[in-house]
PDB file of C-alpha atoms in Angstrom:
ATOM      1  CA  MET Q  27     -30.566 -19.970   1.906  1.00 69.00           C
ATOM      2  CA  MET Q  28     -27.430 -17.762   2.328  1.00 76.00           C
ATOM      3  CA  LEU Q  29     -25.541 -19.783  -0.277  1.00 82.00           C
ATOM      4  CA  SER Q  30     -28.510 -19.437  -2.713  1.00 84.00           C
ATOM      5  CA  LEU Q  31     -28.629 -15.770  -2.082  1.00 86.00           C
ATOM      6  CA  ARG Q  32     -24.890 -15.421  -2.732  1.00 89.00           C
ATOM      7  CA  ASP Q  33     -25.019 -17.640  -5.906  1.00 90.00           C
ATOM      8  CA  ALA Q  34     -28.087 -15.491  -7.265  1.00 92.00           C
ATOM      9  CA  ILE Q  35     -25.998 -12.439  -6.856  1.00 94.00           C
ATOM     10  CA  ILE Q  36     -23.036 -14.063  -8.549  1.00 93.00           C
ATOM     11  CA  SER Q  37     -25.155 -15.299 -11.387  1.00 93.00           C
ATOM     12  CA  LYS Q  38     -26.652 -11.769 -11.821  1.00 94.00           C
ATOM     13  CA  LEU Q  39     -23.055 -10.380 -11.927  1.00 96.00           C
ATOM     14  CA  LYS Q  40     -21.933 -12.994 -14.485  1.00 95.00           C
ATOM     15  CA  THR Q  41     -24.752 -12.243 -16.764  1.00 95.00           C
ATOM     16  CA  THR Q  42     -24.286  -8.414 -16.616  1.00 97.00           C
ATOM     17  CA  PHE Q  43     -20.551  -8.512 -16.663  1.00 96.00           C
ATOM     18  CA  PRO Q  44     -19.259 -11.424 -18.380  1.00 96.00           C
ATOM     19  CA  ASP Q  45     -15.776 -10.218 -18.913  1.00 94.00           C
ATOM     20  CA  HIS Q  46     -15.264  -9.684 -15.032  1.00 95.00           C
ATOM     21  CA  LYS Q  47     -13.818 -12.291 -12.772  1.00 92.00           C
ATOM     22  CA  ILE Q  48     -16.209 -12.944  -9.761  1.00 92.00           C
ATOM     23  CA  TYR Q  49     -14.891 -14.404  -6.644  1.00 89.00           C
ATOM     24  CA  GLY Q  50     -17.219 -15.829  -3.819  1.00 80.00           C
ATOM     25  CA  GLU Q  51     -14.273 -16.840  -1.568  1.00 71.00           C
ATOM     26  CA  LYS Q  52     -10.950 -15.204  -0.794  1.00 69.00           C
ATOM     27  CA  VAL Q  53      -8.265 -15.448  -3.374  1.00 65.00           C
ATOM     28  CA  GLU Q  54      -4.610 -16.073  -2.201  1.00 62.00           C
ATOM     29  CA  GLN Q  55      -2.828 -15.184  -5.370  1.00 73.00           C
ATOM     30  CA  GLY Q  56      -3.506 -14.630  -9.109  1.00 77.00           C
ATOM     31  CA  LEU Q  57      -6.017 -11.766  -8.750  1.00 83.00           C
ATOM     32  CA  LYS Q  58      -7.403 -10.782 -12.161  1.00 86.00           C
ATOM     33  CA  LYS Q  59      -8.936  -7.091 -12.412  1.00 90.00           C
ATOM     34  CA  PRO Q  60     -11.562  -6.015 -12.986  1.00 94.00           C
ATOM     35  CA  CYS Q  61     -13.271  -8.344 -10.553  1.00 94.00           C
ATOM     36  CA  PHE Q  62     -15.959  -8.578  -7.901  1.00 95.00           C
ATOM     37  CA  PHE Q  63     -15.831 -10.202  -4.304  1.00 94.00           C
ATOM     38  CA  ILE Q  64     -19.005 -11.334  -2.762  1.00 94.00           C
ATOM     39  CA  THR Q  65     -19.142 -11.355   0.969  1.00 92.00           C
ATOM     40  CA  VAL Q  66     -22.238 -12.176   3.131  1.00 89.00           C
ATOM     41  CA  LEU Q  67     -21.912 -10.117   6.422  1.00 88.00           C
ATOM     42  CA  PRO Q  68     -23.145 -11.418   9.641  1.00 79.00           C
ATOM     43  CA  GLY Q  69     -26.889 -10.682  10.000  1.00 80.00           C
ATOM     44  CA  ASP Q  70     -29.796 -11.007  12.482  1.00 80.00           C
ATOM     45  CA  VAL Q  71     -32.316 -13.830  12.473  1.00 78.00           C
ATOM     46  CA  ILE Q  72     -35.470 -12.988  14.644  1.00 76.00           C
ATOM     47  CA  GLU Q  73     -37.768 -15.778  15.528  1.00 83.00           C
ATOM     48  CA  LEU Q  74     -41.415 -14.451  14.745  1.00 81.00           C
ATOM     49  CA  SER Q  75     -43.107 -17.652  15.517  1.00 82.00           C
ATOM     50  CA  LYS Q  76     -42.399 -21.582  15.181  1.00 82.00           C
ATOM     51  CA  SER Q  77     -42.975 -21.254  11.532  1.00 81.00           C
ATOM     52  CA  MET Q  78     -41.676 -17.958  10.789  1.00 85.00           C
ATOM     53  CA  GLN Q  79     -38.105 -16.125  10.734  1.00 81.00           C
ATOM     54  CA  GLN Q  80     -37.311 -12.630   9.914  1.00 82.00           C
ATOM     55  CA  ARG Q  81     -33.772 -12.251   8.555  1.00 79.00           C
ATOM     56  CA  GLU Q  82     -31.723  -9.081   8.055  1.00 84.00           C
ATOM     57  CA  ILE Q  83     -28.716  -9.621   5.906  1.00 86.00           C
ATOM     58  CA  THR Q  84     -26.020  -7.421   4.264  1.00 91.00           C
ATOM     59  CA  ILE Q  85     -24.188  -8.392   1.269  1.00 93.00           C
ATOM     60  CA  ASP Q  86     -20.979  -6.665   0.419  1.00 96.00           C
ATOM     61  CA  VAL Q  87     -20.388  -6.571  -3.372  1.00 96.00           C
ATOM     62  CA  GLN Q  88     -16.702  -5.503  -3.692  1.00 96.00           C
ATOM     63  CA  TYR Q  89     -15.409  -4.167  -7.002  1.00 96.00           C
ATOM     64  CA  LEU Q  90     -11.779  -3.939  -8.086  1.00 95.00           C
ATOM     65  CA  SER Q  91     -11.356  -1.893 -11.315  1.00 93.00           C
ATOM     66  CA  GLU Q  92      -8.339  -2.066 -13.570  1.00 91.00           C
ATOM     67  CA  GLU Q  93      -7.781   1.808 -13.487  1.00 89.00           C
ATOM     68  CA  GLU Q  94      -8.469   2.173  -9.631  1.00 83.00           C
ATOM     69  CA  THR Q  95     -10.061   5.485 -10.012  1.00 89.00           C
ATOM     70  CA  ASN Q  96     -13.092   7.061  -8.126  1.00 91.00           C
ATOM     71  CA  ALA Q  97     -14.758   7.795 -11.346  1.00 93.00           C
ATOM     72  CA  LYS Q  98     -14.694   4.131 -12.399  1.00 94.00           C
ATOM     73  CA  ASN Q  99     -16.023   3.086  -8.934  1.00 95.00           C
ATOM     74  CA  ILE Q 100     -18.882   5.557  -8.923  1.00 96.00           C
ATOM     75  CA  GLU Q 101     -19.882   4.572 -12.309  1.00 96.00           C
ATOM     76  CA  MET Q 102     -19.940   0.906 -11.206  1.00 97.00           C
ATOM     77  CA  ALA Q 103     -21.818   1.913  -8.185  1.00 97.00           C
ATOM     78  CA  ASP Q 104     -24.639   3.458 -10.448  1.00 97.00           C
ATOM     79  CA  LEU Q 105     -24.642   0.242 -12.558  1.00 97.00           C
ATOM     80  CA  LEU Q 106     -25.115  -1.996  -9.498  1.00 97.00           C
ATOM     81  CA  ASN Q 107     -27.609   0.296  -7.935  1.00 96.00           C
ATOM     82  CA  ASP Q 108     -29.825  -0.289 -11.043  1.00 94.00           C
ATOM     83  CA  LEU Q 109     -28.942  -4.071 -11.126  1.00 96.00           C
ATOM     84  CA  PHE Q 110     -29.770  -4.865  -7.647  1.00 95.00           C
ATOM     85  CA  ARG Q 111     -33.292  -3.570  -7.030  1.00 91.00           C
ATOM     86  CA  LYS Q 112     -34.500  -7.118  -6.492  1.00 89.00           C
ATOM     87  CA  ILE Q 113     -32.869 -10.480  -6.368  1.00 89.00           C
ATOM     88  CA  ALA Q 114     -34.588 -13.749  -7.686  1.00 87.00           C
ATOM     89  CA  LEU Q 115     -33.540 -16.994  -6.046  1.00 83.00           C
ATOM     90  CA  ASP Q 116     -35.258 -20.442  -5.606  1.00 80.00           C
ATOM     91  CA  GLY Q 117     -38.446 -19.246  -7.324  1.00 80.00           C
ATOM     92  CA  LEU Q 118     -38.751 -16.154  -5.053  1.00 80.00           C
ATOM     93  CA  THR Q 119     -38.066 -12.599  -5.410  1.00 83.00           C
ATOM     94  CA  VAL Q 120     -36.375 -10.538  -2.568  1.00 81.00           C
ATOM     95  CA  SER Q 121     -36.609  -6.704  -2.650  1.00 80.00           C
ATOM     96  CA  VAL Q 122     -33.390  -4.900  -1.640  1.00 87.00           C
ATOM     97  CA  ILE Q 123     -34.519  -2.312   0.941  1.00 81.00           C
ATOM     98  CA  GLU Q 124     -31.376  -0.327   0.911  1.00 93.00           C
ATOM     99  CA  ARG Q 125     -28.371   0.021  -1.347  1.00 95.00           C
ATOM    100  CA  ARG Q 126     -25.377   1.996  -0.407  1.00 96.00           C
ATOM    101  CA  PHE Q 127     -21.727   2.241  -1.368  1.00 97.00           C
ATOM    102  CA  GLU Q 128     -18.351   3.476   0.054  1.00 97.00           C
ATOM    103  CA  ILE Q 129     -14.977   3.539  -1.550  1.00 96.00           C
ATOM    104  CA  VAL Q 130     -12.093   2.312   0.597  1.00 95.00           C
ATOM    105  CA  ASP Q 131      -8.492   2.054  -0.641  1.00 93.00           C
ATOM    106  CA  ASP Q 132      -9.677   2.284  -4.272  1.00 92.00           C
ATOM    107  CA  ILE Q 133     -12.023  -0.583  -3.726  1.00 94.00           C
ATOM    108  CA  LEU Q 134     -15.810  -0.055  -4.227  1.00 97.00           C
ATOM    109  CA  HIS Q 135     -17.956  -1.606  -1.496  1.00 97.00           C
ATOM    110  CA  PHE Q 136     -21.631  -1.850  -2.594  1.00 97.00           C
ATOM    111  CA  PHE Q 137     -23.824  -3.061   0.218  1.00 97.00           C
ATOM    112  CA  LEU Q 138     -27.105  -4.725  -0.329  1.00 94.00           C
ATOM    113  CA  ASP Q 139     -29.415  -4.671   2.787  1.00 90.00           C
ATOM    114  CA  LEU Q 140     -31.876  -7.305   2.754  1.00 85.00           C
ATOM    115  CA  ASP Q 141     -34.917  -7.775   5.049  1.00 79.00           C
ATOM    116  CA  PHE Q 142     -37.201 -10.668   4.639  1.00 74.00           C
ATOM    117  CA  ILE Q 143     -39.466 -13.419   6.263  1.00 73.00           C
ATOM    118  CA  VAL Q 144     -38.891 -17.068   5.832  1.00 74.00           C
ATOM    119  CA  MET Q 145     -41.610 -19.558   6.184  1.00 78.00           C
ATOM    120  CA  LEU Q 146     -40.138 -22.687   7.881  1.00 76.00           C
ATOM    121  CA  SER Q 147     -41.511 -26.015   7.219  1.00 73.00           C
ATOM    122  CA  ASP Q 148     -43.318 -27.712  10.071  1.00 62.00           C
ATOM    123  CA  THR Q 149     -41.249 -30.718  11.188  1.00 53.00           C
ATOM    124  CA  GLU Q 150     -43.030 -31.290  14.448  1.00 57.00           C
ATOM    125  CA  GLN Q 151     -45.210 -34.463  14.816  1.00 56.00           C
ATOM    126  CA  HIS Q 152     -48.684 -33.404  16.057  1.00 52.00           C
ATOM    127  CA  GLU Q 153     -51.018 -35.760  17.728  1.00 62.00           C
ATOM    128  CA  LEU Q 154     -54.458 -36.229  16.143  1.00 59.00           C
ATOM    129  CA  MET Q 155     -57.322 -34.574  17.902  1.00 55.00           C
ATOM    130  CA  GLN Q 156     -59.821 -36.986  19.664  1.00 58.00           C
ATOM    131  CA  GLU Q 157     -63.350 -37.190  18.763  1.00 56.00           C
ATOM    132  CA  ILE Q 158     -65.453 -34.645  20.561  1.00 55.00           C
ATOM    133  CA  ILE Q 159     -68.848 -35.426  21.672  1.00 53.00           C
ATOM    134  CA  HIS Q 160     -71.105 -32.518  22.146  1.00 52.00           C
ATOM    135  CA  ASN Q 161     -74.772 -33.113  23.459  1.00 52.00           C
ATOM    136  CA  LYS Q 162     -75.750 -29.492  24.274  1.00 52.00           C
ATOM    137  CA  GLU Q 163     -78.206 -27.433  22.024  1.00 49.00           C
ATOM    138  CA  VAL Q 164     -77.038 -24.338  20.554  1.00 45.00           C
ATOM    139  CA  LEU Q 165     -79.303 -21.358  21.216  1.00 43.00           C
TER     140      LEU Q 165
END
């Protein structure tokens, strides 16, 4: 699920910014600007029942511009804000509940906060119910 989410974000960025390099993993050398880094930050998984989980996840979309100016970073933040209102993956659409950004050392960090419920498949084997014999009248 997390990799599908990351891949959906990468796909959306590739479609919108075809001339930007997009990294899903760290790059040791040979960084080419302008580029994006996608990082899935640790999140919470809350068991609601045997078949449902609530997941709270934050994705950090980092943007490195060629010019390294605040103006370019703020301009990109506006574009990303419009782009990531919803994310489609695996036939589902996830609404982004909060979008925020900060600029640290000339790098834009655009955060996507997601809160959604996952329906789990029931893998438990259940015993069949026995036949019920009921001889009383219903009044």
